[in-house]
PDB file of C-alpha atoms in Angstrom:
ATOM      1  CA  THR A   5      11.384  19.980 -66.206  1.00 45.00           C
ATOM      2  CA  THR A   6      12.868  20.151 -62.551  1.00 47.00           C
ATOM      3  CA  LYS A   7      10.063  17.795 -61.447  1.00 50.00           C
ATOM      4  CA  THR A   8      10.870  15.152 -64.068  1.00 46.00           C
ATOM      5  CA  LYS A   9      14.481  15.453 -63.124  1.00 45.00           C
ATOM      6  CA  GLU A  10      13.524  14.853 -59.436  1.00 45.00           C
ATOM      7  CA  MET A  11      11.402  11.945 -60.483  1.00 55.00           C
ATOM      8  CA  LYS A  12      14.355  10.297 -62.366  1.00 67.00           C
ATOM      9  CA  HIS A  13      16.425  10.106 -59.101  1.00 83.00           C
ATOM     10  CA  GLY A  14      13.593   8.655 -57.075  1.00 90.00           C
ATOM     11  CA  LYS A  15       9.994   7.636 -56.879  1.00 94.00           C
ATOM     12  CA  VAL A  16       6.848   7.825 -54.598  1.00 95.00           C
ATOM     13  CA  CYS A  17       6.351   4.945 -52.107  1.00 95.00           C
ATOM     14  CA  ASN A  18       3.093   3.181 -52.563  1.00 95.00           C
ATOM     15  CA  LYS A  19       2.565   2.831 -48.732  1.00 95.00           C
ATOM     16  CA  CYS A  20       3.671   6.022 -47.192  1.00 96.00           C
ATOM     17  CA  ASN A  21       3.126   8.216 -50.295  1.00 96.00           C
ATOM     18  CA  LYS A  22       6.494  10.009 -49.887  1.00 96.00           C
ATOM     19  CA  HIS A  23       8.970  10.864 -52.637  1.00 95.00           C
ATOM     20  CA  LYS A  24      12.248   9.136 -51.811  1.00 95.00           C
ATOM     21  CA  ASP A  25      15.557   8.534 -53.651  1.00 95.00           C
ATOM     22  CA  TYR A  26      16.093   5.216 -55.290  1.00 94.00           C
ATOM     23  CA  SER A  27      18.766   4.253 -52.468  1.00 94.00           C
ATOM     24  CA  GLU A  28      15.634   4.119 -50.273  1.00 96.00           C
ATOM     25  CA  TYR A  29      14.207   1.110 -52.104  1.00 96.00           C
ATOM     26  CA  TYR A  30      15.214  -2.434 -52.421  1.00 94.00           C
ATOM     27  CA  ALA A  31      16.249  -3.660 -55.914  1.00 95.00           C
ATOM     28  CA  ASN A  32      13.662  -5.574 -57.865  1.00 94.00           C
ATOM     29  CA  LYS A  33      14.766  -6.424 -61.429  1.00 94.00           C
ATOM     30  CA  SER A  34      11.327  -7.551 -62.449  1.00 95.00           C
ATOM     31  CA  LEU A  35       9.980  -3.970 -62.363  1.00 92.00           C
ATOM     32  CA  SER A  36      10.643  -1.383 -65.069  1.00 91.00           C
ATOM     33  CA  ASP A  37      12.661   0.984 -62.838  1.00 90.00           C
ATOM     34  CA  GLY A  38      14.380  -1.799 -61.064  1.00 93.00           C
ATOM     35  CA  HIS A  39      13.214  -0.980 -57.499  1.00 95.00           C
ATOM     36  CA  ASN A  40      10.261  -2.222 -55.264  1.00 94.00           C
ATOM     37  CA  TYR A  41       6.988  -0.300 -55.039  1.00 95.00           C
ATOM     38  CA  SER A  42       7.406   0.447 -51.360  1.00 96.00           C
ATOM     39  CA  CYS A  43      10.449   1.996 -49.631  1.00 96.00           C
ATOM     40  CA  LYS A  44      12.848   0.109 -47.181  1.00 96.00           C
ATOM     41  CA  LEU A  45      11.139   1.464 -44.031  1.00 97.00           C
ATOM     42  CA  CYS A  46       7.648   0.609 -45.218  1.00 96.00           C
ATOM     43  CA  GLU A  47       8.845  -2.884 -46.271  1.00 96.00           C
ATOM     44  CA  LYS A  48      10.459  -3.543 -43.004  1.00 96.00           C
ATOM     45  CA  ALA A  49       7.473  -2.504 -41.054  1.00 96.00           C
ATOM     46  CA  TYR A  50       5.328  -4.774 -43.223  1.00 94.00           C
ATOM     47  CA  GLN A  51       7.710  -7.663 -42.756  1.00 94.00           C
ATOM     48  CA  LEU A  52       7.799  -7.194 -38.958  1.00 94.00           C
ATOM     49  CA  GLU A  53       4.038  -7.197 -38.809  1.00 93.00           C
ATOM     50  CA  TYR A  54       3.719 -10.253 -40.969  1.00 91.00           C
ATOM     51  CA  LYS A  55       6.160 -12.182 -38.755  1.00 90.00           C
ATOM     52  CA  ARG A  56       4.377 -11.131 -35.588  1.00 89.00           C
ATOM     53  CA  LYS A  57       1.004 -12.253 -37.011  1.00 88.00           C
ATOM     54  CA  ARG A  58       2.564 -15.620 -38.367  1.00 86.00           C
ATOM     55  CA  ARG A  59       4.333 -16.357 -35.107  1.00 84.00           C
ATOM     56  CA  SER A  60       1.172 -15.823 -33.060  1.00 81.00           C
ATOM     57  CA  ASN A  61      -0.837 -17.891 -35.415  1.00 77.00           C
ATOM     58  CA  LEU A  62       1.839 -20.686 -35.284  1.00 76.00           C
ATOM     59  CA  LEU A  63       1.917 -20.644 -31.481  1.00 77.00           C
ATOM     60  CA  PHE A  64      -1.922 -21.025 -31.451  1.00 77.00           C
ATOM     61  CA  LEU A  65      -1.780 -23.939 -33.984  1.00 77.00           C
ATOM     62  CA  ASN A  66       0.959 -25.645 -31.941  1.00 77.00           C
ATOM     63  CA  GLU A  67      -1.068 -25.388 -28.756  1.00 80.00           C
ATOM     64  CA  GLU A  68      -4.087 -26.832 -30.678  1.00 81.00           C
ATOM     65  CA  ARG A  69      -2.022 -29.648 -32.112  1.00 82.00           C
ATOM     66  CA  LYS A  70      -0.593 -30.428 -28.593  1.00 82.00           C
ATOM     67  CA  ARG A  71      -4.158 -30.681 -27.257  1.00 83.00           C
ATOM     68  CA  ASP A  72      -5.211 -32.956 -30.051  1.00 84.00           C
ATOM     69  CA  LEU A  73      -2.265 -35.185 -29.482  1.00 82.00           C
ATOM     70  CA  GLU A  74      -2.846 -35.395 -25.768  1.00 85.00           C
ATOM     71  CA  ARG A  75      -6.444 -36.216 -26.378  1.00 86.00           C
ATOM     72  CA  TYR A  76      -5.412 -38.949 -28.896  1.00 86.00           C
ATOM     73  CA  HIS A  77      -3.004 -40.616 -26.448  1.00 84.00           C
ATOM     74  CA  ARG A  78      -5.446 -40.278 -23.584  1.00 85.00           C
ATOM     75  CA  ASN A  79      -8.041 -42.144 -25.710  1.00 86.00           C
ATOM     76  CA  GLU A  80      -5.424 -44.848 -26.693  1.00 86.00           C
ATOM     77  CA  TYR A  81      -4.585 -45.350 -22.982  1.00 83.00           C
ATOM     78  CA  ASN A  82      -8.100 -45.725 -21.964  1.00 85.00           C
ATOM     79  CA  LYS A  83      -8.723 -48.238 -24.715  1.00 83.00           C
ATOM     80  CA  LYS A  84      -5.792 -50.346 -23.556  1.00 83.00           C
ATOM     81  CA  ARG A  85      -6.940 -50.191 -19.897  1.00 82.00           C
ATOM     82  CA  LYS A  86     -10.476 -51.361 -20.836  1.00 77.00           C
ATOM     83  CA  LYS A  87      -8.978 -54.579 -22.410  1.00 66.00           C
TER      84      LYS A  87
END
């Protein structure tokens, strides 16, 4: 019964597999216990990694878009020069 009492005051994080108190989880009313599946530390690590990947991907896309625009303007300029 002590184990069930412990589980009432916390839960196991799905990412780090550690038992933590409910205060270590963000609230999520859509779940039965009212808390996220992963703890705050794991959630923050996930968010930082997600933002880093997204930022690098956006920088790559912006560079690619910039090259495409430069190519387009160069072609338009050359068309006007040929007339």
